[in-house]
Amino acid sequence: MKISIKNIKGEDCACDALILPVSEDGEETLTMLPREIQPLIKRVFSREFSGKQNEVFLMNAPESVAPQRLLLVGLGKKEQVSAEKLRQAGGKAATYLRDMGMKKVALSTDFLHGLNFSPAEFIEGSLLGLYTYKRYRKEEPNKKSLESITVLAKSDKELTEELRQREVASEAVCFARDLVNTPANDMTPAHLAKIALSLKGKNLSVRVLDKKDAKKLGMDAYLAVAKGSNEEPKFIVLEYKGSKGAPVVLIGKSVTFDSGGISLKSSEGMEKMKYDMAGGAAVLGVMKAAAALRLPDHLIGILPATENLPGGTATKPGDVVKSLSGKTIEIINTDAEGRLIVADSIEYAKRLKPRAIIDIATLTGACLIAFGNEAIAMMGNDRKLLDALKVSGEKTYERVWEMPLFEEYKEYLKSDIADIRNIGGRNGGLVTAAYFLYEFAGDTPWVHLDIAGTAWIEKEKPHMPKGASGVGTRLILDLIKGLK
Ligand code: BES
Ligand code: ZN
Ligand code: ZN
């Protein structure tokens, strides 16, 4: 899909359809539209179309103007327009026109007069909404796809740059979605490593530690998860050097399939546990975008990749392992595997002397229960980092909600025979999982993001087909761009 900017009026733009975003407050909006089409739109307004959020209405354009058709797309109440609503309208308009067989379309930006938003948000929504997962489908002969969107605006440096950034970010999100949607028979730890290696470039290096290397280092918490599987675990480390100085380390949980291990999950919905590597996918998305945008940062991405399966060699409930940090862990439940691999990753990260560690993980079912698909649970030990993520969450609408790390939770994780156990009691599952990680982070500035609720969506949104959402990619990219 090609995005370009052209400084001409909507009525002069030859295209299959001209997109006209309009708010509910019709009269006011009308005067912003090309004069030739005002009477036409006045007629449909409030009869066939009212301007409600994401409402669409397609009509033939009069002979006197260059576009073939006009598409009205609703933005809701003018004073309530937000970046997210623009993204949604962008997704709705683009997918609707694609499904109607349009190829070349244009976006009128007249609606932006008096609103403090960039058309780039609308375009970002279009790019995110047009995503489809194609890997296992034969190309349909007359598969519909949009070829181009032309943004009708003055082509200044600022808009060109913003569009480019949003394009790169959307591509990274779609890249992450592809990884997560891919089933575990193809998305193995080795395959994930291969994809990471394919990102290698001028400022981006990639190292893959295999089982032997991990053993030598002493990452037995991580290896305990891999023990039941025939797929070799891969501990993947990417480094992007856009500048010198202490790195920000991003850790993405990468369990390519979580059966629960000996503490086997019930079969209902187990097929979805291919998305247990969504944290890793988001980290790869961020690294890819950072390199493409040549961000002036030093980033290290860590993906502890493994399957979690039962078997004759699998870890058993009650087993005790020594983690890389030296702390011993009693594994009460083998289904609480994410924290084991993230704990060793945190210790690995600490040895890189980072300025901050952010881990992103589909860590607990309790997160999904608490927030549904709407928020990322966040916990951490660094107020500045937490606040910055909160701001990025609002901006990207990958919203985060902070939960507490009360010291009382320490008690929940006491083991009778080891330094710590890997689950708390029945209650407080979301926070005790994070508290477990907190014990490994120590004083290093660290934030944990639980994306179990947001990484997979059951009901599509205009800018998000159902399935893998790619959540975390835009959030962390926005955070990094704002880091001083
Ligand atoms: N990967 C799961 C968490 C999960 C559940 C993600 C549902 C997405 C949707 C994690 O490894 C897990 O199984 N956690 C257990 C922890 C429990 C045994 C303490 C859980 O949440 O049930
Ligand atoms: Zn699990
Ligand atoms: Zn898991």
Coordinates of C-alpha atoms and ligand atoms in Angstrom, one line a residue:
M1 CA 0.0 0.0 0.0
K2 CA 1.4 3.3 -1.1
I3 CA 0.9 6.5 1.0
S4 CA 1.6 9.8 -0.6
I5 CA 0.9 13.5 -0.1
K6 CA -0.6 15.8 -2.8
N7 CA -1.4 19.4 -2.4
I8 CA -4.6 19.6 -4.5
K9 CA -8.3 20.1 -3.6
G10 CA -10.5 17.1 -3.1
E11 CA -12.7 18.0 -6.1
D12 CA -9.7 18.0 -8.4
C13 CA -8.3 14.6 -7.3
A14 CA -8.9 11.8 -9.8
C15 CA -9.4 8.7 -7.7
D16 CA -11.8 5.8 -7.1
A17 CA -13.1 7.4 -4.0
L18 CA -12.5 10.5 -1.9
I19 CA -12.7 9.9 1.8
L20 CA -14.5 12.7 3.7
P21 CA -14.3 12.4 7.4
V22 CA -17.1 14.4 9.0
S23 CA -18.3 14.9 12.6
E24 CA -21.9 14.7 13.8
D25 CA -22.1 18.5 13.8
G26 CA -22.9 18.5 10.2
E27 CA -23.6 22.1 9.3
E28 CA -20.3 23.3 10.6
T29 CA -18.4 20.6 8.9
L30 CA -20.2 21.1 5.6
T31 CA -18.7 24.4 4.9
M32 CA -15.2 22.9 5.0
L33 CA -16.1 20.5 2.1
P34 CA -15.5 21.2 -1.6
R35 CA -18.2 23.6 -2.7
E36 CA -19.5 21.5 -5.6
I37 CA -20.4 18.6 -3.3
Q38 CA -21.9 20.5 -0.4
P39 CA -25.6 20.3 -1.6
L40 CA -25.2 16.6 -2.3
I41 CA -23.9 15.9 1.2
K42 CA -26.5 18.1 2.8
R43 CA -29.2 15.9 1.3
V44 CA -27.8 12.6 2.7
F45 CA -26.8 14.1 6.1
S46 CA -29.2 13.2 8.8
R47 CA -31.3 11.0 6.5
E48 CA -28.9 8.3 5.3
F49 CA -25.9 9.4 7.4
S50 CA -25.5 11.2 10.7
G51 CA -21.8 11.3 11.3
K52 CA -21.7 8.8 14.2
Q53 CA -18.3 7.3 15.0
N54 CA -17.2 4.8 12.3
E55 CA -20.5 5.2 10.3
V56 CA -19.8 5.1 6.5
F57 CA -21.8 6.1 3.5
L58 CA -20.6 5.7 -0.1
M59 CA -22.1 7.6 -3.0
N60 CA -21.4 8.4 -6.6
A61 CA -19.8 11.8 -7.1
P62 CA -21.3 14.4 -9.4
E63 CA -19.8 14.7 -12.9
S64 CA -18.3 18.1 -12.2
V65 CA -15.7 16.8 -9.8
A66 CA -12.7 14.5 -10.4
P67 CA -13.2 11.7 -7.8
Q68 CA -15.5 8.9 -8.9
R69 CA -17.1 8.4 -5.5
L70 CA -17.3 10.0 -2.1
L71 CA -17.1 8.2 1.1
L72 CA -18.4 9.9 4.2
V73 CA -17.0 8.5 7.4
G74 CA -18.3 9.6 10.8
L75 CA -16.1 10.9 13.6
G76 CA -18.8 11.3 16.2
K77 CA -19.2 14.5 18.2
K78 CA -16.6 17.2 17.1
E79 CA -15.5 18.0 20.7
Q80 CA -15.0 14.4 21.4
V81 CA -12.7 13.5 18.5
S82 CA -9.5 11.9 19.7
A83 CA -6.5 10.3 18.0
E84 CA -7.9 6.9 18.7
K85 CA -11.2 7.8 17.1
L86 CA -9.4 9.0 14.0
R87 CA -7.5 5.7 13.9
Q88 CA -10.7 3.8 14.1
A89 CA -12.4 5.9 11.4
G90 CA -9.2 5.4 9.3
G91 CA -9.5 1.6 9.7
K92 CA -13.2 1.6 9.0
A93 CA -12.9 3.7 5.8
A94 CA -10.0 1.8 4.4
T95 CA -11.4 -1.7 5.0
Y96 CA -14.8 -0.6 3.7
L97 CA -13.3 0.8 0.4
R98 CA -11.1 -2.3 0.0
D99 CA -14.1 -4.6 0.4
M100 CA -16.0 -2.5 -2.2
G101 CA -13.2 -3.2 -4.7
M102 CA -11.6 0.3 -4.7
K103 CA -7.9 0.6 -5.6
K104 CA -6.8 4.3 -5.5
V105 CA -8.3 6.5 -2.9
A106 CA -7.7 9.9 -1.4
L107 CA -8.2 11.4 2.0
S108 CA -9.6 14.9 2.3
T109 CA -8.0 16.7 5.3
D110 CA -10.5 19.6 5.4
F111 CA -12.0 18.1 8.6
L112 CA -8.8 18.8 10.4
H113 CA -9.5 22.6 10.4
G114 CA -10.1 23.4 14.0
L115 CA -9.1 20.0 15.3
N116 CA -5.7 19.4 16.8
F117 CA -4.9 16.2 15.0
S118 CA -2.8 15.0 12.1
P119 CA -4.1 13.0 9.2
A120 CA -1.3 10.6 10.0
E121 CA -3.4 9.2 12.9
F122 CA -6.2 8.4 10.4
I123 CA -3.7 6.8 8.0
E124 CA -2.2 4.8 10.8
G125 CA -5.6 3.4 11.6
S126 CA -6.0 2.5 7.9
L127 CA -2.7 0.6 7.8
L128 CA -3.5 -1.3 11.0
G129 CA -7.1 -2.1 9.9
L130 CA -6.1 -3.4 6.4
Y131 CA -4.0 -6.1 8.0
T132 CA -4.9 -9.7 7.2
Y133 CA -3.1 -12.9 8.0
K134 CA -2.4 -14.7 4.8
R135 CA 0.1 -17.4 5.5
Y136 CA -2.1 -20.4 5.1
R137 CA -4.5 -19.3 2.4
K138 CA -4.0 -19.8 -1.3
E139 CA -4.1 -16.4 -3.0
E140 CA -7.7 -15.8 -4.0
P141 CA -7.9 -14.9 -7.7
N142 CA -9.6 -11.6 -7.3
K143 CA -8.4 -10.8 -3.8
K144 CA -9.3 -7.2 -3.1
S145 CA -6.7 -4.8 -1.9
L146 CA -6.2 -1.1 -1.8
E147 CA -3.3 0.2 -3.8
S148 CA -2.8 3.7 -2.6
I149 CA -4.1 6.4 -0.3
T150 CA -3.2 10.0 -1.2
V151 CA -3.4 12.5 1.6
L152 CA -4.6 15.8 0.3
A153 CA -2.5 18.3 2.2
K154 CA 0.4 20.6 1.9
S155 CA 3.5 18.4 1.7
D156 CA 5.6 19.9 4.4
K157 CA 8.5 18.2 6.2
E158 CA 6.6 17.7 9.4
L159 CA 3.7 15.7 7.8
T160 CA 6.0 13.7 5.5
E161 CA 8.1 12.7 8.6
E162 CA 5.1 11.9 10.7
L163 CA 3.5 9.7 8.0
R164 CA 6.8 7.8 7.6
Q165 CA 7.1 7.2 11.3
R166 CA 3.5 5.9 11.5
E167 CA 4.0 3.8 8.4
V168 CA 7.1 2.1 10.0
A169 CA 5.3 1.6 13.3
S170 CA 2.2 0.1 11.6
E171 CA 4.4 -2.2 9.6
A172 CA 6.1 -3.3 12.8
V173 CA 2.7 -4.0 14.4
C174 CA 1.6 -6.1 11.4
F175 CA 5.0 -8.0 11.5
A176 CA 4.4 -8.8 15.2
R177 CA 0.8 -9.9 14.4
D178 CA 2.0 -12.3 11.8
L179 CA 4.5 -13.9 14.2
V180 CA 1.8 -14.3 16.9
N181 CA -0.9 -15.6 14.5
T182 CA 1.5 -18.3 13.2
P183 CA 0.7 -21.6 14.9
A184 CA 3.3 -23.3 17.1
N185 CA 4.1 -26.1 14.6
D186 CA 5.7 -23.5 12.4
M187 CA 6.5 -20.8 15.0
T188 CA 9.1 -22.8 17.0
P189 CA 11.9 -21.3 19.1
A190 CA 14.3 -22.0 16.2
H191 CA 12.0 -20.3 13.7
L192 CA 11.7 -17.3 15.9
A193 CA 15.5 -17.2 16.1
K194 CA 15.7 -17.3 12.4
I195 CA 13.3 -14.4 12.1
A196 CA 15.3 -12.4 14.6
L197 CA 18.5 -13.2 12.6
S198 CA 16.8 -11.9 9.5
L199 CA 16.6 -8.5 11.1
K200 CA 20.4 -8.2 11.3
G201 CA 21.6 -4.9 9.8
K202 CA 24.1 -2.1 10.0
N203 CA 23.2 -1.1 13.6
L204 CA 21.4 -4.2 14.6
S205 CA 23.2 -7.4 15.7
V206 CA 21.7 -10.7 16.8
R207 CA 23.0 -13.5 18.9
V208 CA 21.3 -16.8 19.6
L209 CA 22.2 -18.8 22.6
D210 CA 21.3 -22.5 22.4
K211 CA 20.6 -25.0 25.2
K212 CA 24.3 -25.6 25.7
D213 CA 25.1 -21.9 26.1
A214 CA 22.2 -21.4 28.5
K215 CA 23.3 -24.4 30.5
K216 CA 26.9 -23.1 30.7
L217 CA 25.6 -19.7 32.0
G218 CA 23.4 -21.3 34.6
M219 CA 19.9 -20.3 33.3
D220 CA 18.3 -23.3 34.9
A221 CA 14.9 -21.6 35.5
Y222 CA 14.6 -20.9 31.8
L223 CA 15.8 -24.4 30.9
A224 CA 13.4 -26.0 33.4
V225 CA 10.6 -24.8 31.1
A226 CA 12.2 -26.2 28.0
K227 CA 12.8 -29.7 29.5
G228 CA 9.7 -31.4 28.3
S229 CA 10.0 -30.3 24.7
N230 CA 11.8 -31.8 21.7
E231 CA 12.2 -28.3 20.2
E232 CA 15.5 -26.8 21.3
P233 CA 15.1 -23.6 23.3
K234 CA 16.7 -20.4 21.8
F235 CA 17.7 -17.5 24.0
I236 CA 17.7 -14.7 21.4
V237 CA 19.5 -11.4 22.0
L238 CA 19.3 -8.4 19.7
E239 CA 21.2 -5.2 20.1
Y240 CA 20.4 -2.0 18.3
K241 CA 23.1 0.6 18.7
G242 CA 21.7 4.0 17.7
S243 CA 23.8 5.6 20.3
K244 CA 26.3 4.7 23.1
G245 CA 25.6 4.7 26.7
A246 CA 23.6 2.4 29.0
P247 CA 21.0 0.4 27.1
V248 CA 17.3 0.0 27.6
V249 CA 16.6 -3.7 27.8
L250 CA 13.4 -5.1 26.5
I251 CA 12.4 -8.6 27.5
G252 CA 9.6 -10.4 25.6
K253 CA 8.1 -13.6 26.9
S254 CA 8.5 -16.1 24.0
V255 CA 6.8 -19.3 24.9
T256 CA 5.9 -20.5 21.4
F257 CA 3.3 -22.9 22.9
D258 CA 2.2 -23.1 26.5
S259 CA 0.4 -26.4 27.3
G260 CA 1.0 -25.8 31.0
G261 CA 3.5 -28.7 31.1
I262 CA 2.9 -31.4 33.7
S263 CA 0.4 -28.9 35.3
L264 CA -1.5 -29.3 32.1
K265 CA -4.1 -26.7 31.0
S266 CA -7.6 -27.9 30.1
S267 CA -8.0 -28.5 26.4
E268 CA -10.7 -25.8 26.0
G269 CA -9.0 -22.8 24.3
M270 CA -5.6 -24.4 24.6
E271 CA -5.0 -23.7 20.9
K272 CA -4.8 -20.0 21.7
M273 CA -1.6 -20.6 23.7
K274 CA 0.3 -20.1 20.5
Y275 CA 0.0 -16.4 21.5
D276 CA 2.2 -16.9 24.5
M277 CA 5.1 -15.4 22.6
A278 CA 3.3 -12.1 21.9
G279 CA 5.7 -10.3 24.2
G280 CA 8.6 -11.5 22.2
A281 CA 6.9 -10.5 18.9
A282 CA 6.3 -7.0 20.3
V283 CA 10.0 -6.7 21.2
L284 CA 11.0 -7.8 17.7
G285 CA 8.6 -5.3 16.2
V286 CA 10.2 -2.5 18.3
M287 CA 13.7 -3.5 17.3
K288 CA 12.8 -3.7 13.6
A289 CA 11.1 -0.3 13.7
A290 CA 13.9 1.3 15.8
A291 CA 16.5 0.2 13.2
A292 CA 14.3 1.4 10.3
L293 CA 13.8 4.8 11.9
R294 CA 17.4 4.9 13.0
L295 CA 16.3 6.0 16.5
P296 CA 19.1 7.6 18.6
D297 CA 18.9 5.0 21.3
H298 CA 20.8 1.9 22.6
L299 CA 18.3 -1.0 22.8
I300 CA 18.8 -4.6 23.7
G301 CA 15.9 -7.0 23.0
I302 CA 15.8 -10.4 24.8
L303 CA 13.5 -13.2 23.7
P304 CA 13.8 -16.3 25.9
A305 CA 12.1 -18.7 23.5
T306 CA 10.9 -22.2 24.4
E307 CA 7.9 -24.5 24.4
N308 CA 6.2 -25.6 27.6
L309 CA 5.2 -29.2 27.2
P310 CA 4.7 -32.2 29.4
G311 CA 6.7 -35.4 28.8
G312 CA 9.0 -37.9 30.4
T313 CA 11.8 -35.3 30.8
A314 CA 9.6 -32.4 31.8
T315 CA 9.9 -30.5 35.0
K316 CA 7.6 -31.8 37.7
P317 CA 5.7 -29.8 40.3
G318 CA 7.8 -29.6 43.4
D319 CA 11.1 -29.5 41.5
V320 CA 13.7 -27.0 42.7
V321 CA 16.0 -25.2 40.3
K322 CA 18.7 -22.6 40.7
S323 CA 18.1 -19.5 38.6
L324 CA 20.9 -17.5 36.9
S325 CA 20.7 -15.0 39.8
G326 CA 21.6 -17.8 42.3
K327 CA 18.1 -17.7 43.9
T328 CA 16.6 -21.2 44.1
I329 CA 13.0 -21.6 42.9
E330 CA 10.5 -24.2 44.0
I331 CA 8.3 -24.9 40.9
I332 CA 4.9 -25.6 42.4
N333 CA 3.0 -25.2 39.1
T334 CA 4.7 -25.8 35.8
D335 CA 2.1 -23.6 34.1
A336 CA 3.6 -20.5 35.8
E337 CA 6.5 -20.8 33.4
G338 CA 6.6 -17.3 32.1
R339 CA 8.0 -15.8 35.2
L340 CA 10.7 -18.5 35.3
I341 CA 12.0 -17.5 31.8
V342 CA 11.6 -13.8 32.4
A343 CA 13.4 -14.1 35.8
D344 CA 16.5 -15.5 34.2
S345 CA 16.2 -12.9 31.4
I346 CA 16.1 -10.1 34.0
E347 CA 19.3 -11.4 35.6
Y348 CA 20.9 -11.6 32.2
A349 CA 19.8 -8.0 31.5
K350 CA 21.1 -6.7 34.8
R351 CA 24.6 -7.9 33.8
L352 CA 24.4 -5.6 30.8
K353 CA 24.3 -2.6 33.2
P354 CA 21.0 -1.2 31.7
R355 CA 19.5 2.1 32.4
A356 CA 16.1 0.4 32.5
I357 CA 14.5 -3.0 31.9
I358 CA 11.0 -3.4 30.5
D359 CA 9.5 -6.9 30.3
I360 CA 6.4 -7.6 28.3
A361 CA 4.6 -10.9 28.7
T362 CA 1.4 -12.8 28.4
L363 CA 2.0 -13.7 32.0
T364 CA -1.4 -14.4 33.8
G365 CA -4.9 -15.4 33.0
A366 CA -5.8 -13.2 36.0
C367 CA -4.8 -10.1 33.8
L368 CA -7.4 -11.1 31.2
I369 CA -10.0 -11.7 33.9
A370 CA -9.3 -8.3 35.5
F371 CA -9.2 -6.1 32.4
G372 CA -10.7 -8.1 29.5
N373 CA -9.2 -6.9 26.2
E374 CA -8.9 -3.3 27.2
A375 CA -5.8 -2.7 29.3
I376 CA -2.2 -3.8 29.9
A377 CA -1.5 -4.4 33.6
M378 CA 1.7 -2.6 34.7
M379 CA 3.8 -2.9 37.8
G380 CA 7.3 -1.7 38.5
N381 CA 9.8 -0.1 40.8
D382 CA 10.6 3.1 39.0
R383 CA 8.1 6.0 39.2
K384 CA 9.5 7.9 36.2
L385 CA 9.4 4.9 33.9
L386 CA 5.9 4.0 35.1
D387 CA 4.6 7.5 34.5
A388 CA 6.2 7.7 31.1
L389 CA 4.5 4.5 30.1
K390 CA 1.2 5.8 31.3
V391 CA 1.6 8.8 29.0
S392 CA 2.6 6.6 26.0
G393 CA -0.3 4.3 26.8
E394 CA -2.8 7.2 26.5
K395 CA -1.2 8.5 23.3
T396 CA -1.1 5.1 21.5
Y397 CA -4.3 3.9 23.2
E398 CA -2.4 0.8 24.2
R399 CA -3.5 1.7 27.7
V400 CA -1.7 0.6 30.8
W401 CA -3.1 0.4 34.3
E402 CA -0.8 0.3 37.3
M403 CA -1.3 -2.3 40.0
P404 CA 0.5 -2.4 43.3
L405 CA 3.6 -4.3 44.5
F406 CA 2.8 -4.3 48.2
E407 CA 5.5 -5.8 50.3
E408 CA 3.0 -8.1 51.8
Y409 CA 3.0 -10.1 48.6
K410 CA 6.5 -11.4 49.5
E411 CA 4.8 -13.6 52.0
Y412 CA 2.6 -15.2 49.3
L413 CA 5.7 -16.5 47.5
K414 CA 7.5 -18.1 50.5
S415 CA 8.7 -21.6 49.9
D416 CA 9.4 -24.2 52.7
I417 CA 12.5 -25.5 51.0
A418 CA 13.8 -22.9 48.5
D419 CA 14.3 -19.1 48.3
I420 CA 11.0 -18.5 46.5
R421 CA 8.2 -20.5 45.0
N422 CA 6.8 -19.8 41.5
I423 CA 3.1 -19.2 42.5
G424 CA 1.3 -17.3 45.2
G425 CA -1.9 -18.7 46.7
R426 CA -5.2 -18.8 44.8
N427 CA -5.7 -15.0 45.1
G428 CA -3.9 -12.0 43.7
G429 CA -2.5 -13.9 40.7
L430 CA -1.8 -10.8 38.6
V431 CA 0.2 -9.1 41.3
T432 CA 2.0 -12.0 42.8
A433 CA 3.3 -12.9 39.3
A434 CA 4.8 -9.4 39.0
Y435 CA 6.1 -9.5 42.6
F436 CA 8.0 -12.7 41.7
L437 CA 9.8 -10.7 38.9
Y438 CA 10.3 -7.8 41.2
E439 CA 12.4 -10.1 43.5
F440 CA 14.7 -10.6 40.6
A441 CA 14.8 -7.0 39.3
G442 CA 16.0 -5.7 42.7
D443 CA 17.0 -2.0 42.4
T444 CA 17.4 -1.9 38.7
P445 CA 14.8 0.4 37.2
W446 CA 12.2 -2.1 35.9
V447 CA 8.7 -2.2 34.6
H448 CA 6.6 -5.3 33.9
L449 CA 3.8 -5.2 31.3
D450 CA 1.2 -8.0 31.4
I451 CA -0.4 -8.3 28.0
A452 CA -2.4 -11.5 28.5
G453 CA -5.6 -9.5 28.0
T454 CA -4.7 -7.3 25.1
A455 CA -2.4 -9.5 22.9
W456 CA -5.3 -11.5 21.4
I457 CA -8.7 -10.0 20.7
E458 CA -11.9 -12.0 20.1
K459 CA -13.9 -9.2 18.6
E460 CA -12.5 -7.2 15.8
K461 CA -12.2 -3.4 15.9
P462 CA -12.0 -1.2 12.8
H463 CA -8.2 -0.9 13.1
M464 CA -7.7 -4.4 14.5
P465 CA -8.8 -7.6 12.9
K466 CA -9.5 -10.3 15.5
G467 CA -6.6 -12.5 16.6
A468 CA -3.2 -11.1 17.3
S469 CA -3.2 -7.4 18.1
G470 CA 0.5 -6.6 18.0
V471 CA 0.0 -4.8 21.3
G472 CA 3.1 -3.3 22.9
T473 CA 4.9 -2.4 19.8
R474 CA 3.5 1.1 19.4
L475 CA 3.5 1.6 23.1
I476 CA 7.2 0.9 23.6
L477 CA 8.2 2.7 20.4
D478 CA 6.4 5.8 21.7
L479 CA 8.1 5.4 25.1
I480 CA 11.6 5.1 23.5
K481 CA 11.0 8.2 21.3
G482 CA 10.2 10.2 24.4
L483 CA 13.1 9.0 26.6
K484 CA 15.6 11.6 27.4
Ligands
BES1 N1 0.5 -18.0 29.5 C1 -0.3 -18.2 30.6 C2 -1.1 -16.9 30.9 C3 -2.2 -16.7 30.0 C4 -3.5 -17.2 30.3 C5 -2.1 -15.8 28.9 C6 -4.5 -16.9 29.4 C7 -3.1 -15.6 28.1 C8 -4.4 -16.1 28.4 C9 0.7 -18.4 31.8 O1 1.8 -19.1 31.6 C10 -0.1 -19.2 32.8 O2 -0.5 -20.3 32.5 N2 -0.3 -18.6 34.0 C11 -1.1 -19.3 35.0 C12 -0.4 -19.0 36.3 C13 -1.0 -19.8 37.5 C14 -0.6 -21.3 37.3 C15 -0.4 -19.3 38.8 C16 -2.5 -18.7 35.0 O3 -2.6 -17.5 34.8 O4 -3.4 -19.5 35.1
ZN2 ZN 1.5 -21.2 31.7
ZN3 ZN 2.5 -18.9 29.6

